[in-house]
Structures are given as structure tokens and as C-alpha cells.
CSV table of C-alpha atoms in Angstrom, one decimal:
chain,number,residue,atom,x,y,z
A,1,MET,CA,-0.2,0.2,0.1
A,2,GLU,CA,1.5,3.5,-0.8
A,3,LYS,CA,2.2,5.2,2.5
A,4,ASP,CA,0.5,8.3,3.0
A,5,SER,CA,4.0,10.1,2.9
A,6,ASP,CA,4.3,8.8,-0.5
A,7,LEU,CA,1.2,11.2,-0.8
A,8,LEU,CA,3.4,14.6,-0.5
A,9,ASN,CA,5.7,13.7,-3.9
A,10,LYS,CA,5.1,16.7,-6.3
A,11,LYS,CA,6.0,14.7,-9.0
A,12,LYS,CA,3.5,11.2,-10.0
A,13,THR,CA,2.6,9.6,-13.6
A,14,VAL,CA,-1.2,9.3,-13.6
A,15,GLN,CA,-3.3,7.6,-15.9
A,16,ILE,CA,-6.6,8.8,-17.1
A,17,SER,CA,-9.1,7.7,-19.3
A,18,VAL,CA,-9.6,10.1,-23.3
A,19,THR,CA,-12.2,9.8,-26.2
A,20,ASP,CA,-10.9,10.0,-29.8
A,21,LYS,CA,-13.1,11.5,-32.8
A,22,ASP,CA,-14.7,8.1,-33.0
A,23,GLY,CA,-16.1,7.9,-29.2
A,24,LYS,CA,-14.1,5.7,-28.0
A,25,GLU,CA,-12.2,5.8,-24.5
A,26,HIS,CA,-8.6,5.0,-24.0
A,27,PRO,CA,-6.3,5.5,-21.3
A,28,ILE,CA,-2.8,7.2,-21.4
A,29,ASP,CA,-0.3,8.3,-18.8
A,30,VAL,CA,0.4,11.7,-17.6
A,31,GLU,CA,3.1,13.2,-16.4
A,32,THR,CA,1.8,16.0,-13.4
A,33,GLU,CA,3.6,18.2,-10.6
A,34,MET,CA,1.9,19.6,-7.6
A,35,VAL,CA,2.5,23.1,-7.4
A,36,PRO,CA,2.4,24.8,-3.9
A,37,VAL,CA,1.0,28.2,-3.7
A,38,GLY,CA,0.0,30.6,-0.8
A,39,HIS,CA,-4.1,30.6,-2.2
A,40,GLU,CA,-6.7,28.8,-2.4
A,41,ILE,CA,-8.1,26.9,-5.2
A,42,ASN,CA,-11.8,26.1,-6.0
A,43,TYR,CA,-11.5,23.5,-7.7
A,44,GLN,CA,-14.9,22.7,-8.8
A,45,THR,CA,-16.0,26.7,-10.5
A,46,GLU,CA,-12.3,28.2,-11.4
A,47,ASN,CA,-11.4,28.1,-14.8
A,48,GLU,CA,-8.2,26.3,-15.4
A,49,TRP,CA,-6.5,26.1,-12.3
A,50,TRP,CA,-4.3,23.7,-14.1
A,51,SER,CA,-1.8,24.6,-16.5
A,52,LYS,CA,-0.5,22.1,-19.1
A,53,ASP,CA,3.1,22.3,-21.0
A,54,PRO,CA,2.6,22.3,-24.7
A,55,GLU,CA,5.4,20.6,-25.6
A,56,THR,CA,5.7,18.1,-23.1
A,57,GLY,CA,2.4,18.0,-22.3
A,58,LYS,CA,3.5,17.5,-18.2
A,59,VAL,CA,0.3,18.2,-16.5
A,60,TYR,CA,0.6,21.0,-12.9
A,61,ALA,CA,-2.0,21.1,-10.2
A,62,PRO,CA,-1.7,23.9,-8.0
A,63,ILE,CA,-2.0,22.8,-4.2
A,64,PRO,CA,-2.4,25.3,-0.9
A,65,GLU,CA,0.1,25.1,0.7
A,66,HIS,CA,-0.6,24.4,3.8
A,67,TYR,CA,-3.7,21.6,3.1
A,68,ALA,CA,0.7,19.7,2.8
A,69,LEU,CA,1.5,21.0,5.8
A,70,HIS,CA,-1.6,20.5,7.8
A,71,PHE,CA,-1.4,16.7,6.7
A,72,GLN,CA,2.4,16.6,7.7
A,73,GLU,CA,1.1,18.0,11.0
A,74,LEU,CA,-1.1,15.5,11.6
A,75,GLN,CA,0.8,13.3,10.4
A,76,ALA,CA,3.6,13.5,12.9
A,77,ARG,CA,0.6,13.5,15.6
A,78,MET,CA,-0.4,9.8,14.5
A,79,LYS,CA,3.0,8.8,14.9
A,80,SER,CA,4.4,10.1,18.7
A,81,GLY,CA,1.1,11.3,19.5
A,82,PRO,CA,-0.8,12.7,21.2
A,83,PRO,CA,-4.2,10.7,19.0
A,84,LEU,CA,-5.6,12.6,17.0
A,85,THR,CA,-9.5,14.0,17.7
A,86,GLU,CA,-12.4,12.5,15.3
A,87,ASN,CA,-12.4,15.3,14.1
A,88,GLU,CA,-8.4,15.7,12.7
A,89,ASN,CA,-8.7,12.4,11.6
A,90,ARG,CA,-11.5,13.1,9.5
A,91,VAL,CA,-9.5,16.0,8.0
A,92,TYR,CA,-6.7,13.4,7.7
A,93,GLU,CA,-8.4,11.5,5.6
A,94,ALA,CA,-9.9,14.5,3.6
A,95,LEU,CA,-6.8,16.0,2.5
A,96,LYS,CA,-5.0,12.2,2.2
A,97,VAL,CA,-8.0,12.2,-0.7
A,98,VAL,CA,-7.1,15.3,-2.1
A,99,LEU,CA,-3.8,14.5,-2.3
A,100,GLN,CA,-4.1,11.3,-4.1
A,101,GLU,CA,-6.9,12.4,-6.2
A,102,LEU,CA,-5.7,16.3,-7.0
A,103,PRO,CA,-2.9,15.1,-10.0
A,104,VAL,CA,-5.6,12.8,-11.9
A,105,PHE,CA,-8.0,15.4,-11.3
A,106,ALA,CA,-5.9,18.3,-12.9
A,107,ALA,CA,-5.0,15.8,-15.8
A,108,ASP,CA,-8.5,14.1,-16.4
A,109,ASN,CA,-9.0,18.2,-17.1
A,110,ALA,CA,-6.1,19.1,-18.8
A,111,TYR,CA,-6.6,16.6,-20.7
A,112,ASN,CA,-10.3,16.5,-21.6
A,113,ALA,CA,-11.2,20.1,-20.8
A,114,GLN,CA,-13.9,21.4,-23.7
A,115,PRO,CA,-13.3,24.2,-26.4
A,116,ASN,CA,-15.8,25.9,-25.0
A,117,ALA,CA,-15.6,25.6,-21.4
A,118,SER,CA,-14.1,29.6,-21.0
A,119,SER,CA,-16.7,30.6,-18.3
A,120,LEU,CA,-18.7,29.5,-15.2
A,121,GLU,CA,-22.0,29.0,-17.4
A,122,SER,CA,-20.5,26.4,-19.3
A,123,ILE,CA,-18.9,24.5,-16.7
A,124,GLU,CA,-22.5,24.7,-14.8
A,125,HIS,CA,-23.8,23.8,-18.1
A,126,GLU,CA,-21.8,21.1,-18.1
A,127,THR,CA,-21.9,19.5,-14.5
A,128,LYS,CA,-25.6,19.6,-15.1
A,129,LYS,CA,-25.8,17.7,-18.2
A,130,ARG,CA,-23.3,14.5,-15.9
A,131,THR,CA,-25.9,15.1,-13.2
A,132,ASN,CA,-28.9,14.9,-14.8
A,133,ARG,CA,-27.0,11.6,-16.5
A,134,THR,CA,-29.3,8.3,-16.7
A,135,ARG,CA,-27.7,5.4,-14.9
A,136,LYS,CA,-29.1,2.1,-16.9
A,137,LYS,CA,-26.7,4.2,-20.1
A,138,ASP,CA,-23.1,5.3,-17.9
A,139,TYR,CA,-23.0,3.3,-15.0
A,140,VAL,CA,-22.5,-0.3,-14.5
A,141,ASP,CA,-25.8,-2.5,-13.0
A,142,THR,CA,-24.9,-3.6,-10.0
A,143,SER,CA,-28.3,-5.4,-9.8
A,144,LEU,CA,-26.3,-8.1,-12.2
A,145,THR,CA,-24.2,-9.0,-9.0
A,146,LYS,CA,-25.8,-11.5,-6.5
A,147,HIS,CA,-23.6,-12.8,-4.7
A,148,ILE,CA,-19.4,-13.0,-4.5
A,149,SER,CA,-18.0,-15.0,-7.2
A,150,LEU,CA,-15.5,-17.0,-6.1
A,151,ILE,CA,-12.5,-18.7,-8.3
A,152,ILE,CA,-12.3,-22.5,-7.6
A,153,ASP,CA,-10.1,-23.4,-10.4
A,154,GLN,CA,-7.6,-25.0,-8.4
A,155,GLU,CA,-4.9,-23.3,-11.0
A,156,TYR,CA,-5.9,-20.3,-10.5
A,157,GLU,CA,-8.0,-19.9,-7.1
A,158,SER,CA,-5.2,-17.0,-5.9
A,159,GLY,CA,-5.3,-14.9,-8.4
A,160,LEU,CA,-7.4,-12.6,-6.3
A,161,SER,CA,-4.8,-13.5,-3.1
A,162,LEU,CA,-2.1,-12.4,-1.4
A,163,ARG,CA,-0.9,-15.7,-1.3
A,164,LYS,CA,1.7,-16.6,-4.0
A,165,SER,CA,0.3,-20.0,-5.2
A,166,GLY,CA,-0.6,-20.9,-8.7
A,167,SER,CA,-0.6,-19.4,-11.7
A,168,ALA,CA,-1.9,-16.2,-10.7
A,169,TYR,CA,-1.9,-14.2,-7.5
A,170,LEU,CA,-1.6,-10.7,-6.3
A,171,THR,CA,1.6,-8.9,-4.8
A,172,PRO,CA,1.8,-5.2,-3.4
A,173,LEU,CA,4.5,-3.3,-4.0
A,174,GLU,CA,5.4,-0.1,-1.5
A,175,SER,CA,6.0,2.2,-4.3
A,176,THR,CA,5.2,2.6,-8.0
A,177,ASP,CA,7.4,4.8,-9.0
A,178,GLY,CA,8.6,4.4,-12.6
A,179,LEU,CA,6.5,1.7,-12.8
A,180,ASN,CA,3.5,2.4,-16.3
A,181,TYR,CA,0.8,0.6,-17.9
A,182,ASP,CA,0.5,0.9,-21.9
A,183,ALA,CA,-2.9,0.0,-22.2
A,184,ASN,CA,-2.0,0.0,-26.7
A,185,THR,CA,0.2,-3.0,-25.8
A,186,GLY,CA,-1.5,-4.3,-22.5
A,187,LYS,CA,1.9,-4.1,-21.2
A,188,LEU,CA,3.5,-3.5,-17.6
A,189,TYR,CA,6.6,-1.2,-17.8
A,190,PHE,CA,9.2,0.1,-15.2
A,191,GLU,CA,11.4,3.0,-16.8
A,192,GLY,CA,10.9,1.9,-20.3
A,193,VAL,CA,11.3,-1.8,-19.5
A,194,PRO,CA,9.0,-4.8,-20.3
A,195,VAL,CA,8.0,-5.9,-16.6
A,196,SER,CA,8.2,-9.3,-15.4
A,197,GLU,CA,7.0,-11.6,-12.2
A,198,ALA,CA,11.1,-11.3,-12.0
A,199,LYS,CA,11.1,-7.5,-12.5
A,200,LEU,CA,8.8,-7.2,-9.4
A,201,GLU,CA,10.2,-9.7,-7.3
A,202,GLU,CA,13.3,-7.4,-7.8
A,203,ILE,CA,11.6,-4.0,-7.4
A,204,SER,CA,10.2,-5.6,-3.9
A,205,ARG,CA,13.0,-7.3,-2.5
A,206,GLY,CA,13.7,-6.1,1.3
A,207,LYS,CA,11.3,-4.0,0.9
A,208,VAL,CA,8.0,-5.0,4.0
A,209,VAL,CA,4.9,-4.1,3.1
A,210,GLU,CA,1.9,-4.2,5.7
A,211,ILE,CA,-1.2,-6.6,4.0
A,212,GLY,CA,-3.5,-6.1,6.9
A,213,GLU,CA,-5.2,-3.4,5.2
A,214,PHE,CA,-5.7,-4.3,1.6
A,215,ASP,CA,-9.9,-4.9,2.1
A,216,LEU,CA,-9.9,-8.1,-0.6
A,217,PRO,CA,-13.7,-8.8,0.5
A,218,LEU,CA,-13.9,-5.2,-1.4
A,219,LEU,CA,-12.0,-6.3,-3.6
A,220,LYS,CA,-13.9,-9.6,-4.9
A,221,LEU,CA,-16.9,-7.9,-4.9
A,222,PHE,CA,-15.6,-5.0,-7.9
A,223,TYR,CA,-14.1,-8.2,-9.4
A,224,SER,CA,-17.4,-9.5,-9.5
A,225,ILE,CA,-19.8,-6.9,-10.7
A,226,ILE,CA,-16.8,-6.7,-13.3
A,227,LEU,CA,-17.6,-10.8,-13.9
A,228,ALA,CA,-21.2,-10.1,-14.2
A,229,ASP,CA,-20.4,-7.2,-16.1
A,230,ILE,CA,-19.2,-9.3,-19.0
A,231,LYS,CA,-21.8,-12.1,-18.8
A,232,ASN,CA,-24.3,-9.0,-19.2
A,233,THR,CA,-22.2,-8.1,-22.7
A,234,ILE,CA,-22.0,-12.2,-24.1
A,235,ASN,CA,-25.8,-12.5,-23.1
A,236,GLN,CA,-26.5,-9.7,-25.2
A,237,ASN,CA,-24.5,-10.8,-28.4
A,238,GLN,CA,-22.0,-8.3,-27.8
A,239,TYR,CA,-18.3,-8.8,-27.5
A,240,ALA,CA,-16.9,-5.5,-26.9
A,241,ILE,CA,-15.8,-6.2,-23.8
A,242,ASN,CA,-15.3,-2.9,-21.5
A,243,GLU,CA,-12.5,-1.8,-19.9
A,244,SER,CA,-13.6,0.3,-18.0
A,245,PHE,CA,-15.9,1.0,-15.1
A,246,THR,CA,-18.2,2.9,-13.4
A,247,ILE,CA,-19.4,2.4,-10.4
A,248,TYR,CA,-23.0,4.9,-8.0
A,249,LEU,CA,-20.9,4.7,-4.9
A,250,PRO,CA,-24.9,4.0,-3.1
A,251,ASP,CA,-25.3,1.4,-5.6
A,252,LEU,CA,-22.4,-0.4,-4.2
A,253,ALA,CA,-22.8,0.4,-0.9
A,254,GLU,CA,-26.5,-1.6,-1.2
A,255,LEU,CA,-24.7,-4.3,-2.3
A,256,MET,CA,-21.7,-4.0,0.5
A,257,GLY,CA,-25.4,-4.5,2.7
A,258,LYS,CA,-24.8,-0.7,3.7
A,259,GLY,CA,-27.4,2.1,3.2
A,260,ARG,CA,-27.5,3.7,0.0
A,261,ASN,CA,-27.5,7.3,1.8
A,262,LEU,CA,-23.6,7.9,2.2
A,263,SER,CA,-22.3,10.4,4.6
A,264,ASP,CA,-19.0,12.2,3.8
A,265,ASN,CA,-16.8,10.3,6.1
A,266,ASP,CA,-18.1,7.0,4.7
A,267,ILE,CA,-17.7,8.2,0.7
A,268,ILE,CA,-14.2,9.0,1.6
A,269,MET,CA,-13.4,5.5,3.4
A,270,LEU,CA,-14.9,3.9,0.0
A,271,ARG,CA,-12.7,5.7,-2.3
A,272,ASN,CA,-9.3,5.6,-0.3
A,273,LYS,CA,-10.1,1.8,0.2
A,274,THR,CA,-10.0,1.2,-4.3
A,275,GLY,CA,-7.0,3.9,-3.9
A,276,ALA,CA,-5.0,1.8,-2.0
A,277,PHE,CA,-5.5,-1.0,-5.0
A,278,GLN,CA,-3.3,0.9,-7.2
A,279,THR,CA,-0.4,-0.4,-5.1
A,280,ILE,CA,-1.1,-3.5,-5.8
A,281,TYR,CA,0.0,-5.6,-8.7
A,282,GLY,CA,-0.8,-8.7,-10.6
A,283,ILE,CA,1.1,-11.5,-11.5
A,284,ILE,CA,-0.4,-14.0,-14.6
A,285,ARG,CA,1.5,-17.5,-16.4
A,286,ASP,CA,0.5,-18.3,-19.7
A,287,PRO,CA,-1.5,-20.6,-19.2
A,288,LYS,CA,-0.1,-23.0,-22.2
A,289,TYR,CA,3.5,-22.4,-20.3
A,290,PRO,CA,2.6,-22.8,-16.6
A,291,LYS,CA,6.4,-22.9,-15.4
A,292,ARG,CA,7.2,-20.4,-17.7
A,293,ILE,CA,7.6,-16.4,-16.1
A,294,GLY,CA,4.4,-14.7,-15.0
A,295,SER,CA,3.7,-11.4,-16.6
A,296,ALA,CA,2.7,-8.3,-14.8
A,297,LEU,CA,0.0,-6.3,-14.7
A,298,PRO,CA,-2.1,-3.6,-12.8
A,299,LEU,CA,-5.1,-4.5,-10.7
A,300,LEU,CA,-6.7,-1.5,-10.8
A,301,VAL,CA,-6.2,2.2,-12.2
A,302,SER,CA,-8.3,4.9,-10.9
A,303,LEU,CA,-9.8,7.0,-13.1
A,304,GLY,CA,-11.1,9.1,-10.6
A,305,TYR,CA,-14.2,9.6,-8.7
A,306,ASP,CA,-17.1,12.8,-10.0
A,307,ASP,CA,-18.5,14.0,-7.2
A,308,THR,CA,-21.6,15.5,-9.3
A,309,THR,CA,-22.4,12.2,-10.1
A,310,ASN,CA,-21.4,10.4,-6.5
A,311,THR,CA,-19.1,7.9,-9.0
A,312,ILE,CA,-15.5,5.8,-8.5
A,313,ARG,CA,-14.7,5.2,-12.0
A,314,PHE,CA,-11.6,2.9,-12.9
A,315,SER,CA,-10.4,0.6,-15.3
A,316,SER,CA,-8.5,-2.9,-14.6
A,317,PRO,CA,-5.9,-4.9,-16.9
A,318,TYR,CA,-5.4,-7.1,-14.7
A,319,MET,CA,-8.9,-8.9,-13.9
A,320,LEU,CA,-9.9,-8.7,-17.7
A,321,ARG,CA,-6.9,-10.5,-18.2
A,322,LEU,CA,-7.6,-13.4,-15.4
A,323,ILE,CA,-11.5,-13.4,-16.3
A,324,GLN,CA,-10.2,-13.8,-20.3
A,325,THR,CA,-7.6,-16.2,-19.5
A,326,LEU,CA,-10.0,-18.5,-17.1
A,327,TYR,CA,-12.1,-18.5,-20.5
A,328,ASN,CA,-8.9,-19.7,-22.9
A,329,VAL,CA,-8.5,-22.5,-19.9
A,330,LYS,CA,-12.6,-23.3,-20.6
A,331,VAL,CA,-12.1,-24.0,-24.3
A,332,ARG,CA,-9.4,-25.9,-24.3
A,333,GLN,CA,-10.8,-27.8,-22.0
A,334,SER,CA,-14.9,-28.2,-23.5
A,335,LYS,CA,-13.6,-26.5,-27.1
A,336,LEU,CA,-16.5,-23.6,-26.8
A,337,ASN,CA,-16.1,-21.0,-28.6
A,338,LEU,CA,-17.3,-17.6,-27.4
A,339,ASN,CA,-18.9,-16.2,-30.8
A,340,LYS,CA,-21.0,-19.6,-30.5
A,341,ILE,CA,-22.1,-19.9,-26.7
A,342,THR,CA,-25.8,-21.3,-26.6
A,343,GLU,CA,-25.7,-20.2,-23.4
A,344,PRO,CA,-24.4,-17.2,-21.5
A,345,ALA,CA,-25.4,-17.7,-18.5
A,346,LYS,CA,-23.7,-20.2,-18.1
A,347,PHE,CA,-20.3,-18.2,-19.1
A,348,LEU,CA,-17.2,-19.5,-16.9
A,349,ILE,CA,-19.5,-20.9,-13.7
A,350,SER,CA,-17.9,-24.1,-13.6
A,351,GLU,CA,-15.0,-21.9,-12.2
A,352,HIS,CA,-16.8,-20.0,-10.4
A,353,THR,CA,-18.4,-20.6,-6.7
A,354,ASP,CA,-21.2,-17.9,-6.3
A,355,ILE,CA,-22.8,-19.1,-2.8
A,356,ILE,CA,-21.7,-15.9,-0.5
A,357,TYR,CA,-23.7,-12.8,0.1
A,358,THR,CA,-22.1,-8.9,-1.1
A,359,SER,CA,-23.1,-8.2,2.3
A,360,ILE,CA,-20.1,-9.6,3.3
A,361,ALA,CA,-18.3,-7.3,2.3
A,362,LYS,CA,-19.5,-4.8,4.9
A,363,GLU,CA,-18.2,-7.1,7.5
A,364,ARG,CA,-15.4,-5.8,10.2
A,365,ASN,CA,-14.2,-8.7,11.3
A,366,LYS,CA,-12.1,-8.8,7.9
A,367,ARG,CA,-9.8,-11.6,9.2
A,368,ALA,CA,-13.3,-13.7,10.0
A,369,VAL,CA,-14.3,-13.3,6.1
A,370,GLU,CA,-10.8,-14.1,4.8
A,371,ILE,CA,-11.8,-17.1,6.8
A,372,VAL,CA,-14.6,-17.8,4.9
A,373,PHE,CA,-13.5,-17.5,1.3
A,374,ALA,CA,-10.9,-19.9,2.2
A,375,ILE,CA,-13.3,-23.2,3.6
A,376,VAL,CA,-15.8,-22.1,1.4
A,377,THR,CA,-13.3,-22.4,-1.9
A,378,MET,CA,-11.9,-25.8,-0.1
A,379,ILE,CA,-16.1,-26.8,0.2
A,380,GLU,CA,-17.1,-26.2,-3.5
A,381,GLN,CA,-13.6,-28.0,-4.5
A,382,SER,CA,-13.5,-31.7,-3.1
A,383,THR,CA,-16.0,-34.0,-4.3
A,384,ASP,CA,-16.1,-36.0,-1.2
A,385,GLU,CA,-19.2,-36.4,1.2
A,386,ASN,CA,-17.8,-35.7,4.0
A,387,VAL,CA,-15.2,-33.0,3.2
A,388,CYS,CA,-12.2,-33.1,5.9
A,389,ILE,CA,-10.3,-29.2,5.7
A,390,THR,CA,-6.7,-28.9,7.8
A,391,VAL,CA,-6.5,-25.5,10.0
A,392,ARG,CA,-3.2,-25.5,7.8
A,393,ASP,CA,-5.1,-25.4,4.3
A,394,ILE,CA,-7.2,-22.7,5.6
A,395,PHE,CA,-3.7,-20.6,6.9
A,396,ASP,CA,-2.4,-21.5,3.6
A,397,ARG,CA,-5.2,-19.2,1.9
A,398,SER,CA,-5.4,-16.7,4.3
A,399,PRO,CA,-2.2,-14.4,4.3
A,400,GLN,CA,-3.6,-11.7,5.9
A,401,LEU,CA,-4.7,-14.0,8.7
A,402,VAL,CA,-1.1,-15.3,9.4
A,403,GLU,CA,0.3,-11.4,10.0
A,404,ALA,CA,-2.4,-10.5,12.1
A,405,LEU,CA,-0.3,-13.7,13.9
A,406,ASN,CA,2.5,-12.6,14.3
A,407,ASN,CA,2.3,-9.6,15.1
A,408,THR,CA,-0.1,-11.0,18.1
A,409,ILE,CA,2.9,-11.3,20.8
A,410,ARG,CA,1.6,-12.9,23.7
A,411,THR,CA,0.2,-16.3,23.3
A,412,ALA,CA,-3.1,-15.7,25.2
A,413,ASN,CA,-3.3,-12.7,22.8
A,414,LYS,CA,-2.8,-14.8,19.6
A,415,ASN,CA,-5.6,-17.2,20.8
A,416,THR,CA,-7.6,-14.1,21.6
A,417,LEU,CA,-7.0,-13.3,18.0
A,418,LEU,CA,-7.9,-16.5,16.5
A,419,LYS,CA,-11.3,-17.1,18.7
A,420,ARG,CA,-12.8,-13.8,17.6
A,421,ALA,CA,-12.1,-14.8,14.3
A,422,PHE,CA,-12.7,-18.6,13.4
A,423,SER,CA,-16.4,-17.7,15.8
A,424,LYS,CA,-17.3,-15.3,13.4
A,425,ALA,CA,-16.1,-16.8,10.8
A,426,TYR,CA,-18.6,-20.2,11.5
A,427,GLU,CA,-21.6,-17.9,12.2
A,428,LEU,CA,-21.5,-16.3,8.6
A,429,LEU,CA,-20.9,-19.1,7.0
A,430,GLU,CA,-24.3,-19.1,8.5
A,431,LYS,CA,-25.6,-16.1,8.0
A,432,LYS,CA,-23.9,-14.3,4.6
A,433,THR,CA,-23.2,-18.0,2.6
A,434,THR,CA,-26.0,-20.3,0.9
A,435,LEU,CA,-24.0,-23.6,1.8
A,436,LYS,CA,-26.6,-24.3,3.9
A,437,GLU,CA,-29.3,-24.5,1.5
A,438,HIS,CA,-27.0,-26.3,-1.2
A,439,TYR,CA,-25.6,-29.0,1.7
A,440,PRO,CA,-28.9,-29.0,4.5
A,441,TYR,CA,-26.6,-31.9,7.3
A,442,MET,CA,-24.2,-29.0,7.2
A,443,VAL,CA,-23.1,-28.4,10.8
A,444,PHE,CA,-21.2,-24.4,11.9
A,445,SER,CA,-21.4,-24.4,15.0
A,446,GLU,CA,-18.7,-23.9,17.6
A,447,GLU,CA,-18.8,-26.7,19.4
A,448,LEU,CA,-18.5,-29.3,16.8
A,449,LEU,CA,-16.6,-27.5,14.8
A,450,GLY,CA,-13.7,-26.2,17.4
A,451,ILE,CA,-11.8,-23.6,17.5
A,452,PRO,CA,-8.2,-23.4,17.2
A,453,THR,CA,-4.9,-22.1,19.1
A,454,VAL,CA,-1.6,-22.1,19.3
A,455,SER,CA,-0.7,-25.7,19.9
A,456,THR,CA,-3.6,-27.1,17.9
A,457,LEU,CA,-3.2,-25.2,14.6
A,458,ASN,CA,-0.7,-27.6,13.1
A,459,GLU,CA,-2.7,-30.9,13.9
A,460,MET,CA,-6.4,-29.6,14.1
A,461,LYS,CA,-9.6,-30.4,11.3
A,462,LEU,CA,-13.0,-29.1,9.8
A,463,HIS,CA,-15.1,-31.8,8.5
A,464,PHE,CA,-18.3,-30.5,6.6
A,465,ILE,CA,-20.6,-33.1,5.2
A,466,LYS,CA,-21.4,-32.2,1.6
A,467,LYS,CA,-24.3,-34.3,1.0
A,468,LYS,CA,-27.6,-32.8,-0.3
């Protein structure tokens, strides 16, 4: 995850989307630089507050100097104390959003500004047009997403996990400096050189990245939304897959089981969690040559937040490649052809399980949710009626749980962590999945399954009856 201190870096390369004369969108990389100024700026109403170098294309974004200074002060307080008040914490998170998104906002304005947008009236007119857009036309239809689409294909099950296993997995970086994605070639570059799995390992060698704050349940929800959108495209006999996705935040909140009326803090939280994914990269290997070094792609590229429509917009080169790879594997196994699919609703159905409700994404106990994902994956992969899962197998699929346990010092505290995580996981298996509907003999009681402790981790097993 990008360190908060890195947000103060003045020079950044950002990715935005531009529209060509045919109305097609294309992502491009733009060099930006934040320039401290001694006055306030109204970014929503001031005309051309940014500047663009006509020769290099570099965009300069002015930022009130006291923003960065106040952010640094609050950051120092968080490290050495005294603790921030509730109001100071809100200010800190708001400044964090500004520092994250101002370069993208400036670049988007500089490259996509309307030629006639030289007056306040024209800007207000354009804003009104954007506000009145219909959701069905411009936003992803999240009503198509009913459950979390969990990958159960054994070779690619770690595709949305920080577990380094199989032919696809995620790897976080401390910094993204020097990395650029070229949408035209579909490749990631580091200082002009194509990046492979080995190069990413070289870049991250010796650097420890804390992974506990990454909201992987939210990431799996994004993946499920993208997969549902692709299925819908195929169902309508269209084969031009969307490459970027605009999501109405109240729709996203509803999927997560939250209320549709989001507070400013809720919006900031969702934007920060989405922005954090930009420091994660996906590794994926060619299914034809699984032993070769894999390709590296950005997990998620944020294309900005629009406060007039309350939407976030992003692209995901990695998740699209992952879905395409799963499909290619399916084609070779079943001899299907995308243009001849007679039952689009079954597209990639055997590679996923749709058993977990999307509302699991709002759960605060993320380690319990991680356990649920691991258990459901192994239950669905098993062909036995009596499924035996070792706790060690669960830990193997739960790197954030492992990190949390390793960061807990005393044995008593470790056991408390395990108690809270597994007890909540059993509750979620009962309430947030449809396992009982599929397998009525399955039981999730703590008394029957038991709770692991530090001393029983390596030997304990969980038993589930997978009988319809």
C-alpha cells in the first residue's frame, strides 16, 4: 500500500481516459506535478486552475501550501502522539483524498476540457448535463451482481489473493514510482522496460509491505461486478467487453449491505480503500506455459471520483486478463467458442462459485471473512461427501490472518485473535452464504467444529458434510 508520506511527492505519473473522434475511450499516462501556492483554490468553479506544458504534455496542479503542511503535522501526530481527535482524523482523511486524487483530477481536466469551457456558465452547464445522466446508460448495472464470484479453479484460485501460489496471484509494492502501464501494448513497464514477475520481485526485494489494511472482500466484490458485466455483455450478443467501469457509490454501498445514504466519511473511506489497490499488481502466467515467468499487470487503475454524480471510475487490466485466461482454459477443455456460446448465463460458471452474499464485504472482522473465503473454496473444490479441511490449509490461503497472528506477541493474545476470527467465521458461514441451502446436513456450530489455538494449529481439522 502506498505510504501516506508518499502522497506528498510532488511529481507523479497518473493514468486517465481520453475519448477519440470515434467516441472510443483510451487510457493514457500523464506526467503531473503538484505546485504549492499561497492562496485557496476552488477546484470546482475556477476556470483552468491547472496548466499544461504544450511541448511535453506535463500537467501542473496548484495546491494550497497549508494543505501539505497540515497533512504533515497530523501525520507526525499519528506517529508520536497525542492521538488525533475525531474531527482531526476526518480532516486527515479528507486531505489524504485531495493529495491522492488532485493529480488525476488536474490531468483529466487538462486533457478532456471542452474547447468552449472558458466561462463559469459553460462549466455549470456541463456539470448539469453530467448530473442528469441516466444510471442505466452510463453506470455499471450492479443489480446483476447477486453474490461474490469466488474463483475455485485450483490453478487460478489465488488470482485475487496475496497468497503466492498457482498461475495467478497478487503482489503489493511499497511504491509505484517508475511503473507505467501501456494500454495499447497491454504491458507494464518500469523505466521503459517491460515488467515481468521476476522484475517485480526484484523491485520489492528487501521491502516489507504491510498487507493487513487491504480490503480484499471489497476487491472480490469489484471482480464479481466486472464478471457480471461481462456475462451480461455476452448475453446481449455483444463481444466488445468494457475496459473501464463507472460505479454509482450508493449502488456499491447497497451491495455491501450498507445504507444507500452515504455520509462524507463513508465516501472518503470507499475512495481510500479503492485507491489503495493501485499499489497492488497481479501476476498471471500463460496457461499454455505455466512454468514460465508470469506477466505483471496493474490490479486497478483509478480514473477518478466524480462528486457531481457520486461515482468512482476505474479500469482493471489484471482482472480482465484473469477472466480472459480462465475463459481460454475453459475453451481448451470444452472446445467452446465465445461466438458460439449457446448458454451465456453459464459463462465460466464451473470456474466460480456464487454462494457468498455480497453483503459480507461490510463485515469489520476481515480475518473472519478471509477464513470464510478459504473454507468455501475448499468445500466447493472437494468431490467428497465428507469434506475434511485442516486449519493449516486455511492458514495457507489466508496470508492476512497469518500476518495478524505473527504481529501479535503474547500467546494468550494470539489465541484471542483466533477465537474471534474463527467464531465469527462460523457465524458468517451460516448467515452470509447459501451453503446450508445447498448442503442441508452441513453444521457450523463452534461446539462441533471447535476453535483452533496456537498449540493445535498444525493438527486440527474441520469436518463438513457435503450431502444434498
